[in-house]
JSON list of C-alpha atoms and ligand atoms in Angstrom, two decimals:
[
{"chain": "A", "resi": 1, "resn": "MET", "atom": "CA", "xyz": [0.00, 0.00, 0.00]},
{"chain": "A", "resi": 2, "resn": "THR", "atom": "CA", "xyz": [1.35, 3.43, -0.93]},
{"chain": "A", "resi": 3, "resn": "VAL", "atom": "CA", "xyz": [0.75, 6.34, 1.38]},
{"chain": "A", "resi": 4, "resn": "LYS", "atom": "CA", "xyz": [1.25, 9.82, 0.02]},
{"chain": "A", "resi": 5, "resn": "ILE", "atom": "CA", "xyz": [2.54, 12.27, 2.61]},
{"chain": "A", "resi": 6, "resn": "THR", "atom": "CA", "xyz": [1.06, 15.71, 2.00]},
{"chain": "A", "resi": 7, "resn": "GLN", "atom": "CA", "xyz": [2.19, 17.44, 5.17]},
{"chain": "A", "resi": 8, "resn": "ARG", "atom": "CA", "xyz": [5.58, 18.15, 6.67]},
{"chain": "A", "resi": 9, "resn": "ILE", "atom": "CA", "xyz": [7.03, 15.32, 8.77]},
{"chain": "A", "resi": 10, "resn": "THR", "atom": "CA", "xyz": [7.45, 16.67, 12.28]},
{"chain": "A", "resi": 11, "resn": "GLY", "atom": "CA", "xyz": [8.37, 13.44, 14.07]},
{"chain": "A", "resi": 12, "resn": "PHE", "atom": "CA", "xyz": [8.15, 9.67, 13.86]},
{"chain": "A", "resi": 13, "resn": "LYS", "atom": "CA", "xyz": [7.86, 6.64, 16.05]},
{"chain": "A", "resi": 14, "resn": "VAL", "atom": "CA", "xyz": [8.55, 2.96, 15.42]},
{"chain": "A", "resi": 15, "resn": "VAL", "atom": "CA", "xyz": [5.43, 1.03, 16.30]},
{"chain": "A", "resi": 16, "resn": "ASP", "atom": "CA", "xyz": [6.11, -2.37, 17.80]},
{"chain": "A", "resi": 17, "resn": "GLU", "atom": "CA", "xyz": [3.09, -4.40, 16.80]},
{"chain": "A", "resi": 18, "resn": "THR", "atom": "CA", "xyz": [4.41, -7.60, 18.30]},
{"chain": "A", "resi": 19, "resn": "LEU", "atom": "CA", "xyz": [4.84, -6.39, 21.87]},
{"chain": "A", "resi": 20, "resn": "GLU", "atom": "CA", "xyz": [3.52, -8.65, 24.61]},
{"chain": "A", "resi": 21, "resn": "ARG", "atom": "CA", "xyz": [1.71, -11.30, 22.65]},
{"chain": "A", "resi": 22, "resn": "PRO", "atom": "CA", "xyz": [0.38, -14.44, 24.25]},
{"chain": "A", "resi": 23, "resn": "ALA", "atom": "CA", "xyz": [1.56, -17.79, 22.83]},
{"chain": "A", "resi": 24, "resn": "VAL", "atom": "CA", "xyz": [-1.77, -18.60, 21.21]},
{"chain": "A", "resi": 25, "resn": "THR", "atom": "CA", "xyz": [-3.21, -17.83, 17.82]},
{"chain": "A", "resi": 26, "resn": "ALA", "atom": "CA", "xyz": [-4.90, -14.50, 18.19]},
{"chain": "A", "resi": 27, "resn": "ASP", "atom": "CA", "xyz": [-8.37, -13.55, 17.06]},
{"chain": "A", "resi": 28, "resn": "ASN", "atom": "CA", "xyz": [-10.32, -16.46, 15.70]},
{"chain": "A", "resi": 29, "resn": "THR", "atom": "CA", "xyz": [-13.45, -14.31, 15.63]},
{"chain": "A", "resi": 30, "resn": "THR", "atom": "CA", "xyz": [-12.48, -12.44, 12.47]},
{"chain": "A", "resi": 31, "resn": "GLY", "atom": "CA", "xyz": [-11.72, -15.68, 10.68]},
{"chain": "A", "resi": 32, "resn": "LYS", "atom": "CA", "xyz": [-8.19, -14.46, 10.08]},
{"chain": "A", "resi": 33, "resn": "THR", "atom": "CA", "xyz": [-5.43, -16.51, 11.67]},
{"chain": "A", "resi": 34, "resn": "THR", "atom": "CA", "xyz": [-2.28, -14.83, 12.81]},
{"chain": "A", "resi": 35, "resn": "VAL", "atom": "CA", "xyz": [0.72, -17.15, 12.86]},
{"chain": "A", "resi": 36, "resn": "VAL", "atom": "CA", "xyz": [2.65, -16.63, 16.06]},
{"chain": "A", "resi": 37, "resn": "GLU", "atom": "CA", "xyz": [6.42, -16.75, 15.61]},
{"chain": "A", "resi": 38, "resn": "MET", "atom": "CA", "xyz": [9.01, -17.15, 18.34]},
{"chain": "A", "resi": 39, "resn": "ASP", "atom": "CA", "xyz": [10.69, -13.93, 19.48]},
{"chain": "A", "resi": 40, "resn": "GLU", "atom": "CA", "xyz": [11.60, -12.12, 22.69]},
{"chain": "A", "resi": 41, "resn": "SER", "atom": "CA", "xyz": [8.21, -10.45, 23.04]},
{"chain": "A", "resi": 42, "resn": "LEU", "atom": "CA", "xyz": [6.50, -13.80, 23.51]},
{"chain": "A", "resi": 43, "resn": "GLN", "atom": "CA", "xyz": [5.18, -14.05, 27.05]},
{"chain": "A", "resi": 44, "resn": "ARG", "atom": "CA", "xyz": [5.99, -17.17, 28.99]},
{"chain": "A", "resi": 45, "resn": "PRO", "atom": "CA", "xyz": [2.82, -19.21, 29.33]},
{"chain": "A", "resi": 46, "resn": "GLU", "atom": "CA", "xyz": [1.90, -20.34, 32.86]},
{"chain": "A", "resi": 47, "resn": "THR", "atom": "CA", "xyz": [2.66, -23.94, 31.99]},
{"chain": "A", "resi": 48, "resn": "LEU", "atom": "CA", "xyz": [5.20, -25.41, 29.60]},
{"chain": "A", "resi": 49, "resn": "VAL", "atom": "CA", "xyz": [5.74, -28.99, 28.49]},
{"chain": "A", "resi": 50, "resn": "GLY", "atom": "CA", "xyz": [9.19, -30.35, 29.17]},
{"chain": "A", "resi": 51, "resn": "MET", "atom": "CA", "xyz": [11.49, -33.32, 29.41]},
{"chain": "A", "resi": 52, "resn": "THR", "atom": "CA", "xyz": [14.29, -34.10, 31.84]},
{"chain": "A", "resi": 53, "resn": "TYR", "atom": "CA", "xyz": [17.39, -36.03, 30.77]},
{"chain": "A", "resi": 54, "resn": "LYS", "atom": "CA", "xyz": [19.90, -37.63, 33.11]},
{"chain": "A", "resi": 55, "resn": "ILE", "atom": "CA", "xyz": [23.63, -37.37, 32.36]},
{"chain": "A", "resi": 56, "resn": "LYS", "atom": "CA", "xyz": [26.12, -39.65, 34.11]},
{"chain": "A", "resi": 57, "resn": "SER", "atom": "CA", "xyz": [29.75, -38.86, 33.53]},
{"chain": "A", "resi": 58, "resn": "PRO", "atom": "CA", "xyz": [32.96, -40.16, 35.10]},
{"chain": "A", "resi": 59, "resn": "LEU", "atom": "CA", "xyz": [34.00, -36.48, 35.30]},
{"chain": "A", "resi": 60, "resn": "PHE", "atom": "CA", "xyz": [31.14, -35.78, 37.73]},
{"chain": "A", "resi": 61, "resn": "GLU", "atom": "CA", "xyz": [30.52, -37.47, 41.03]},
{"chain": "A", "resi": 62, "resn": "HIS", "atom": "CA", "xyz": [26.76, -36.84, 40.83]},
{"chain": "A", "resi": 63, "resn": "ALA", "atom": "CA", "xyz": [24.44, -37.08, 37.85]},
{"chain": "A", "resi": 64, "resn": "LEU", "atom": "CA", "xyz": [23.29, -33.96, 36.01]},
{"chain": "A", "resi": 65, "resn": "TYR", "atom": "CA", "xyz": [19.59, -33.53, 35.28]},
{"chain": "A", "resi": 66, "resn": "VAL", "atom": "CA", "xyz": [18.93, -31.46, 32.17]},
{"chain": "A", "resi": 67, "resn": "THR", "atom": "CA", "xyz": [15.39, -30.11, 31.78]},
{"chain": "A", "resi": 68, "resn": "VAL", "atom": "CA", "xyz": [14.27, -28.55, 28.51]},
{"chain": "A", "resi": 69, "resn": "ASN", "atom": "CA", "xyz": [10.84, -26.87, 28.55]},
{"chain": "A", "resi": 70, "resn": "ASP", "atom": "CA", "xyz": [9.03, -26.21, 25.29]},
{"chain": "A", "resi": 71, "resn": "VAL", "atom": "CA", "xyz": [6.37, -23.78, 24.17]},
{"chain": "A", "resi": 72, "resn": "VAL", "atom": "CA", "xyz": [3.73, -24.92, 21.68]},
{"chain": "A", "resi": 73, "resn": "LEU", "atom": "CA", "xyz": [3.01, -22.15, 19.19]},
{"chain": "A", "resi": 74, "resn": "ASN", "atom": "CA", "xyz": [-0.20, -21.98, 17.14]},
{"chain": "A", "resi": 75, "resn": "ALA", "atom": "CA", "xyz": [-1.60, -25.05, 18.86]},
{"chain": "A", "resi": 76, "resn": "GLY", "atom": "CA", "xyz": [-4.36, -26.77, 16.94]},
{"chain": "A", "resi": 77, "resn": "THR", "atom": "CA", "xyz": [-3.58, -25.03, 13.64]},
{"chain": "A", "resi": 78, "resn": "PRO", "atom": "CA", "xyz": [-1.56, -26.24, 10.63]},
{"chain": "A", "resi": 79, "resn": "HIS", "atom": "CA", "xyz": [1.21, -23.93, 11.90]},
{"chain": "A", "resi": 80, "resn": "GLU", "atom": "CA", "xyz": [1.54, -25.78, 15.20]},
{"chain": "A", "resi": 81, "resn": "GLN", "atom": "CA", "xyz": [5.16, -25.82, 16.25]},
{"chain": "A", "resi": 82, "resn": "ARG", "atom": "CA", "xyz": [6.91, -26.98, 19.40]},
{"chain": "A", "resi": 83, "resn": "ARG", "atom": "CA", "xyz": [10.04, -25.02, 20.27]},
{"chain": "A", "resi": 84, "resn": "PRO", "atom": "CA", "xyz": [12.41, -25.08, 23.24]},
{"chain": "A", "resi": 85, "resn": "PHE", "atom": "CA", "xyz": [11.80, -22.12, 25.56]},
{"chain": "A", "resi": 86, "resn": "GLU", "atom": "CA", "xyz": [14.16, -22.63, 28.50]},
{"chain": "A", "resi": 87, "resn": "ILE", "atom": "CA", "xyz": [16.77, -25.05, 29.83]},
{"chain": "A", "resi": 88, "resn": "PHE", "atom": "CA", "xyz": [17.78, -25.84, 33.43]},
{"chain": "A", "resi": 89, "resn": "ILE", "atom": "CA", "xyz": [20.46, -28.12, 34.77]},
{"chain": "A", "resi": 90, "resn": "ASN", "atom": "CA", "xyz": [20.30, -29.51, 38.28]},
{"chain": "A", "resi": 91, "resn": "SER", "atom": "CA", "xyz": [22.85, -31.50, 40.21]},
{"chain": "A", "resi": 92, "resn": "LYS", "atom": "CA", "xyz": [23.91, -32.25, 43.76]},
{"chain": "A", "resi": 93, "resn": "ASN", "atom": "CA", "xyz": [27.39, -31.28, 42.63]},
{"chain": "A", "resi": 94, "resn": "MET", "atom": "CA", "xyz": [27.98, -27.58, 43.20]},
{"chain": "A", "resi": 95, "resn": "ASP", "atom": "CA", "xyz": [31.55, -27.42, 41.83]},
{"chain": "A", "resi": 96, "resn": "HIS", "atom": "CA", "xyz": [30.38, -26.45, 38.36]},
{"chain": "A", "resi": 97, "resn": "PHE", "atom": "CA", "xyz": [27.47, -24.29, 39.45]},
{"chain": "A", "resi": 98, "resn": "GLN", "atom": "CA", "xyz": [28.64, -20.94, 38.00]},
{"chain": "A", "resi": 99, "resn": "TRP", "atom": "CA", "xyz": [29.34, -21.96, 34.45]},
{"chain": "A", "resi": 100, "resn": "ILE", "atom": "CA", "xyz": [26.30, -24.22, 34.27]},
{"chain": "A", "resi": 101, "resn": "VAL", "atom": "CA", "xyz": [24.03, -21.35, 35.31]},
{"chain": "A", "resi": 102, "resn": "ALA", "atom": "CA", "xyz": [25.77, -19.04, 32.81]},
{"chain": "A", "resi": 103, "resn": "LEU", "atom": "CA", "xyz": [25.50, -21.57, 29.98]},
{"chain": "A", "resi": 104, "resn": "THR", "atom": "CA", "xyz": [21.83, -22.40, 30.57]},
{"chain": "A", "resi": 105, "resn": "ARG", "atom": "CA", "xyz": [20.83, -18.74, 30.85]},
{"chain": "A", "resi": 106, "resn": "ILE", "atom": "CA", "xyz": [22.50, -17.95, 27.55]},
{"chain": "A", "resi": 107, "resn": "MET", "atom": "CA", "xyz": [20.98, -21.02, 25.88]},
{"chain": "A", "resi": 108, "resn": "SER", "atom": "CA", "xyz": [17.52, -20.02, 27.15]},
{"chain": "A", "resi": 109, "resn": "ALA", "atom": "CA", "xyz": [18.06, -16.51, 25.78]},
{"chain": "A", "resi": 110, "resn": "VAL", "atom": "CA", "xyz": [18.97, -17.96, 22.36]},
{"chain": "A", "resi": 111, "resn": "PHE", "atom": "CA", "xyz": [15.79, -20.10, 22.43]},
{"chain": "A", "resi": 112, "resn": "ARG", "atom": "CA", "xyz": [13.62, -17.07, 23.19]},
{"chain": "A", "resi": 113, "resn": "LYS", "atom": "CA", "xyz": [15.19, -14.90, 20.48]},
{"chain": "A", "resi": 114, "resn": "GLY", "atom": "CA", "xyz": [13.53, -17.14, 17.92]},
{"chain": "A", "resi": 115, "resn": "GLY", "atom": "CA", "xyz": [15.05, -18.14, 14.60]},
{"chain": "A", "resi": 116, "resn": "ASP", "atom": "CA", "xyz": [17.34, -21.11, 14.27]},
{"chain": "A", "resi": 117, "resn": "CYS", "atom": "CA", "xyz": [18.68, -22.49, 17.54]},
{"chain": "A", "resi": 118, "resn": "THR", "atom": "CA", "xyz": [19.86, -25.86, 16.20]},
{"chain": "A", "resi": 119, "resn": "PHE", "atom": "CA", "xyz": [23.41, -24.48, 15.73]},
{"chain": "A", "resi": 120, "resn": "LEU", "atom": "CA", "xyz": [23.83, -24.76, 19.52]},
{"chain": "A", "resi": 121, "resn": "VAL", "atom": "CA", "xyz": [24.02, -28.55, 19.14]},
{"chain": "A", "resi": 122, "resn": "GLU", "atom": "CA", "xyz": [27.10, -28.50, 16.88]},
{"chain": "A", "resi": 123, "resn": "GLU", "atom": "CA", "xyz": [28.75, -25.68, 18.84]},
{"chain": "A", "resi": 124, "resn": "LEU", "atom": "CA", "xyz": [28.44, -27.51, 22.16]},
{"chain": "A", "resi": 125, "resn": "LYS", "atom": "CA", "xyz": [29.31, -30.94, 20.76]},
{"chain": "A", "resi": 126, "resn": "ALA", "atom": "CA", "xyz": [32.56, -29.51, 19.41]},
{"chain": "A", "resi": 127, "resn": "VAL", "atom": "CA", "xyz": [33.82, -28.47, 22.86]},
{"chain": "A", "resi": 128, "resn": "PHE", "atom": "CA", "xyz": [36.78, -30.58, 24.02]},
{"chain": "A", "resi": 129, "resn": "ASP", "atom": "CA", "xyz": [37.86, -30.88, 27.62]},
{"chain": "A", "resi": 130, "resn": "PRO", "atom": "CA", "xyz": [41.66, -30.38, 27.69]},
{"chain": "A", "resi": 131, "resn": "ARG", "atom": "CA", "xyz": [41.84, -33.05, 30.43]},
{"chain": "A", "resi": 132, "resn": "GLY", "atom": "CA", "xyz": [40.35, -35.54, 27.96]},
{"chain": "A", "resi": 133, "resn": "GLY", "atom": "CA", "xyz": [36.90, -36.93, 27.37]},
{"chain": "A", "resi": 134, "resn": "TYR", "atom": "CA", "xyz": [35.45, -40.33, 28.21]},
{"chain": "A", "resi": 135, "resn": "LEU", "atom": "CA", "xyz": [33.72, -43.27, 26.60]},
{"chain": "A", "resi": 136, "resn": "LYS", "atom": "CA", "xyz": [30.07, -43.75, 27.33]},
{"chain": "A", "resi": 137, "resn": "LYS", "atom": "CA", "xyz": [28.18, -47.02, 27.46]},
{"chain": "A", "resi": 138, "resn": "GLY", "atom": "CA", "xyz": [27.88, -48.29, 23.91]},
{"chain": "A", "resi": 139, "resn": "GLY", "atom": "CA", "xyz": [31.33, -46.99, 23.00]},
{"chain": "A", "resi": 140, "resn": "VAL", "atom": "CA", "xyz": [30.37, -43.39, 22.14]},
{"chain": "A", "resi": 141, "resn": "TYR", "atom": "CA", "xyz": [33.19, -40.96, 22.83]},
{"chain": "A", "resi": 142, "resn": "MET", "atom": "CA", "xyz": [32.23, -37.76, 24.70]},
{"chain": "A", "resi": 143, "resn": "PRO", "atom": "CA", "xyz": [34.89, -35.07, 24.39]},
{"chain": "A", "resi": 144, "resn": "SER", "atom": "CA", "xyz": [33.53, -33.05, 27.36]},
{"chain": "A", "resi": 145, "resn": "ILE", "atom": "CA", "xyz": [30.59, -32.50, 29.67]},
{"chain": "A", "resi": 146, "resn": "VAL", "atom": "CA", "xyz": [29.57, -29.49, 27.52]},
{"chain": "A", "resi": 147, "resn": "ALA", "atom": "CA", "xyz": [29.47, -31.81, 24.49]},
{"chain": "A", "resi": 148, "resn": "GLU", "atom": "CA", "xyz": [27.23, -34.10, 26.50]},
{"chain": "A", "resi": 149, "resn": "ILE", "atom": "CA", "xyz": [24.81, -31.19, 27.10]},
{"chain": "A", "resi": 150, "resn": "GLY", "atom": "CA", "xyz": [24.91, -30.57, 23.32]},
{"chain": "A", "resi": 151, "resn": "GLY", "atom": "CA", "xyz": [24.07, -34.23, 22.79]},
{"chain": "A", "resi": 152, "resn": "VAL", "atom": "CA", "xyz": [21.08, -33.95, 25.12]},
{"chain": "A", "resi": 153, "resn": "LEU", "atom": "CA", "xyz": [19.83, -30.87, 23.27]},
{"chain": "A", "resi": 154, "resn": "GLU", "atom": "CA", "xyz": [20.23, -32.76, 19.98]},
{"chain": "A", "resi": 155, "resn": "ARG", "atom": "CA", "xyz": [18.14, -35.66, 21.30]},
{"chain": "A", "resi": 156, "resn": "HIS", "atom": "CA", "xyz": [15.51, -33.21, 22.46]},
{"chain": "A", "resi": 157, "resn": "LEU", "atom": "CA", "xyz": [15.35, -31.31, 19.17]},
{"chain": "A", "resi": 158, "resn": "ILE", "atom": "CA", "xyz": [15.06, -34.61, 17.28]},
{"chain": "A", "resi": 159, "resn": "HIS", "atom": "CA", "xyz": [12.26, -35.62, 19.64]},
{"chain": "A", "resi": 160, "resn": "ILE", "atom": "CA", "xyz": [10.24, -32.44, 19.03]},
{"chain": "A", "resi": 161, "resn": "GLY", "atom": "CA", "xyz": [10.89, -32.52, 15.30]},
{"chain": "A", "resi": 162, "resn": "MET", "atom": "CA", "xyz": [13.25, -29.54, 14.93]},
{"chain": "A", "resi": 163, "resn": "LEU", "atom": "CA", "xyz": [16.18, -31.72, 13.87]},
{"chain": "A", "resi": 164, "resn": "GLU", "atom": "CA", "xyz": [16.24, -34.86, 11.78]},
{"chain": "A", "resi": 165, "resn": "GLY", "atom": "CA", "xyz": [17.57, -38.01, 13.37]},
{"chain": "A", "resi": 166, "resn": "HIS", "atom": "CA", "xyz": [20.48, -39.87, 11.85]},
{"chain": "A", "resi": 167, "resn": "THR", "atom": "CA", "xyz": [18.73, -43.19, 11.58]},
{"chain": "A", "resi": 168, "resn": "LEU", "atom": "CA", "xyz": [20.11, -45.53, 8.95]},
{"chain": "A", "resi": 169, "resn": "ASP", "atom": "CA", "xyz": [17.79, -46.98, 6.33]},
{"chain": "A", "resi": 170, "resn": "GLU", "atom": "CA", "xyz": [17.08, -50.69, 5.74]},
{"chain": "A", "resi": 171, "resn": "THR", "atom": "CA", "xyz": [19.79, -51.17, 3.10]},
{"chain": "A", "resi": 172, "resn": "GLN", "atom": "CA", "xyz": [22.44, -49.51, 5.27]},
{"chain": "A", "resi": 173, "resn": "LEU", "atom": "CA", "xyz": [21.46, -51.58, 8.30]},
{"chain": "A", "resi": 174, "resn": "GLN", "atom": "CA", "xyz": [21.56, -54.76, 6.22]},
{"chain": "A", "resi": 175, "resn": "TYR", "atom": "CA", "xyz": [25.00, -53.79, 4.86]},
{"chain": "A", "resi": 176, "resn": "LEU", "atom": "CA", "xyz": [26.30, -53.25, 8.40]},
{"chain": "A", "resi": 177, "resn": "ALA", "atom": "CA", "xyz": [24.85, -56.57, 9.60]},
{"chain": "A", "resi": 178, "resn": "GLU", "atom": "CA", "xyz": [26.58, -58.36, 6.69]},
{"chain": "A", "resi": 179, "resn": "LYS", "atom": "CA", "xyz": [29.88, -56.60, 7.39]},
{"chain": "A", "resi": 180, "resn": "ARG", "atom": "CA", "xyz": [29.62, -57.53, 11.02]},
{"chain": "A", "resi": 181, "resn": "ALA", "atom": "CA", "xyz": [28.82, -61.18, 10.30]},
{"chain": "A", "resi": 182, "resn": "ALA", "atom": "CA", "xyz": [31.79, -61.33, 7.92]},
{"chain": "A", "resi": 183, "resn": "TYR", "atom": "CA", "xyz": [34.07, -59.80, 10.54]},
{"chain": "A", "resi": 184, "resn": "GLU", "atom": "CA", "xyz": [32.91, -62.18, 13.25]},
{"chain": "A", "resi": 185, "resn": "ALA", "atom": "CA", "xyz": [33.33, -65.16, 10.91]},
{"chain": "A", "resi": 186, "resn": "SER", "atom": "CA", "xyz": [36.87, -64.10, 10.02]},
{"chain": "A", "resi": 187, "resn": "GLN", "atom": "CA", "xyz": [37.84, -63.71, 13.68]},
{"chain": "A", "resi": 188, "resn": "GLY", "atom": "CA", "xyz": [36.44, -66.95, 15.07]},
{"chain": "A", "resi": 189, "resn": "ALA", "atom": "CA", "xyz": [35.12, -66.20, 18.54]},
{"chain": "A", "resi": 190, "resn": "VAL", "atom": "CA", "xyz": [34.67, -62.44, 18.95]},
{"chain": "A", "resi": 191, "resn": "THR", "atom": "CA", "xyz": [34.44, -60.90, 22.40]},
{"chain": "A", "resi": 192, "resn": "VAL", "atom": "CA", "xyz": [31.61, -58.41, 22.38]},
{"chain": "A", "resi": 193, "resn": "GLU", "atom": "CA", "xyz": [31.69, -55.33, 24.59]},
{"chain": "A", "resi": 194, "resn": "PRO", "atom": "CA", "xyz": [28.62, -54.71, 26.73]},
{"chain": "A", "resi": 195, "resn": "GLY", "atom": "CA", "xyz": [26.22, -51.95, 25.68]},
{"chain": "A", "resi": 196, "resn": "GLU", "atom": "CA", "xyz": [25.74, -51.68, 21.95]},
{"chain": "A", "resi": 197, "resn": "GLY", "atom": "CA", "xyz": [27.94, -54.73, 21.56]},
{"chain": "A", "resi": 198, "resn": "PHE", "atom": "CA", "xyz": [30.74, -53.76, 19.18]},
{"chain": "A", "resi": 199, "resn": "PRO", "atom": "CA", "xyz": [33.70, -56.15, 19.09]},
{"chain": "A", "resi": 200, "resn": "ALA", "atom": "CA", "xyz": [36.31, -55.71, 21.79]},
{"chain": "A", "resi": 201, "resn": "GLY", "atom": "CA", "xyz": [39.39, -53.87, 20.55]},
{"chain": "A", "resi": 202, "resn": "ALA", "atom": "CA", "xyz": [37.39, -51.84, 18.01]},
{"chain": "A", "resi": 203, "resn": "GLN", "atom": "CA", "xyz": [38.84, -48.39, 17.31]},
{"chain": "A", "resi": 204, "resn": "LEU", "atom": "CA", "xyz": [37.15, -45.03, 17.66]},
{"chain": "A", "resi": 205, "resn": "CYS", "atom": "CA", "xyz": [35.35, -43.85, 14.51]},
{"chain": "A", "resi": 206, "resn": "SER", "atom": "CA", "xyz": [36.20, -40.30, 13.50]},
{"chain": "A", "resi": 207, "resn": "LYS", "atom": "CA", "xyz": [32.81, -39.84, 11.89]},
{"chain": "A", "resi": 208, "resn": "CYS", "atom": "CA", "xyz": [30.34, -41.03, 14.54]},
{"chain": "A", "resi": 209, "resn": "ASN", "atom": "CA", "xyz": [32.64, -40.97, 17.62]},
{"chain": "A", "resi": 210, "resn": "THR", "atom": "CA", "xyz": [31.82, -44.59, 18.45]},
{"chain": "A", "resi": 211, "resn": "GLN", "atom": "CA", "xyz": [34.30, -47.31, 19.29]},
{"chain": "A", "resi": 212, "resn": "ALA", "atom": "CA", "xyz": [33.18, -49.56, 16.44]},
{"chain": "A", "resi": 213, "resn": "VAL", "atom": "CA", "xyz": [35.90, -49.52, 13.75]},
{"chain": "A", "resi": 214, "resn": "VAL", "atom": "CA", "xyz": [37.33, -52.93, 12.81]},
{"chain": "A", "resi": 215, "resn": "GLN", "atom": "CA", "xyz": [39.95, -53.93, 10.25]},
{"chain": "A", "resi": 216, "resn": "MET", "atom": "CA", "xyz": [38.51, -55.99, 7.39]},
{"chain": "A", "resi": 217, "resn": "ASP", "atom": "CA", "xyz": [40.27, -56.90, 4.10]},
{"chain": "A", "resi": 218, "resn": "GLY", "atom": "CA", "xyz": [42.68, -54.01, 4.52]},
{"chain": "A", "resi": 219, "resn": "CYS", "atom": "CA", "xyz": [39.89, -51.52, 5.21]},
{"chain": "A", "resi": 220, "resn": "ALA", "atom": "CA", "xyz": [38.96, -49.86, 8.47]},
{"chain": "A", "resi": 221, "resn": "THR", "atom": "CA", "xyz": [35.18, -50.19, 8.64]},
{"chain": "A", "resi": 222, "resn": "CYS", "atom": "CA", "xyz": [32.88, -48.70, 11.25]},
{"chain": "A", "resi": 223, "resn": "LEU", "atom": "CA", "xyz": [30.17, -51.17, 12.29]},
{"chain": "A", "resi": 224, "resn": "ASN", "atom": "CA", "xyz": [28.06, -48.37, 13.68]},
{"chain": "A", "resi": 225, "resn": "CYS", "atom": "CA", "xyz": [27.79, -45.85, 10.83]},
{"chain": "A", "resi": 226, "resn": "GLY", "atom": "CA", "xyz": [29.39, -47.73, 7.94]},
{"chain": "A", "resi": 227, "resn": "ASN", "atom": "CA", "xyz": [32.22, -45.23, 7.43]},
{"chain": "A", "resi": 228, "resn": "SER", "atom": "CA", "xyz": [35.07, -47.03, 5.69]},
{"chain": "A", "resi": 229, "resn": "LYS", "atom": "CA", "xyz": [38.64, -46.19, 4.78]},
{"chain": "A", "resi": 230, "resn": "CYS", "atom": "CA", "xyz": [40.86, -48.52, 2.75]},
{"chain": "A", "resi": 231, "resn": "GLY", "atom": "CA", "xyz": [44.61, -48.77, 2.33]},
{"chain": "B", "resi": 301, "resn": "LIG", "atom": "ZN1", "xyz": [31.25, -44.55, 12.65]}
]
């Protein structure tokens, strides 16, 4: 729409139309639906849906409990969207209290800004503890406790549909099962590690960070993600 200004401009004001909106679709009476997007002006609803994840790490004496609460925008419309709104971490262990509070406040602020927050997963998962990481059950290498928090956020975002999971398809799974059977046959009796059950002595995979790489016919093959390097 074009507006022709016929008088002198004596002042102006930026009108913030989005200020203080509730997290529901506004005004169904006019038949017009307004799609609510995530941004800082969104008021926190009285109740939020959330999930709590437990992290056990040899670096921590007590478990960490990570709670991510989500807001459901445009509920009941085709634009329905579940987004993380805030994150809290609780533990009996107070040694790490300051940085955990700082990290979760900043993460919550990023969630509330709106836009893409999935980058947090890769950023956090790339943090290495200079004292060294640890292997989790199932042979997955965790480079730090911060990376573990990134992993929890990833699981949560996959769960609410903001990130795609890395599940392998039928053909890939069949290929891995064949590779594995061939490896076990070539080795005779194979000792299997507890957890996900990759052969004992398997090496760490640089692609999926899992201790599942075995040597087969001159190739290093990962029995978890199928990554293979020959020669
Ligand atoms: Zn792998």
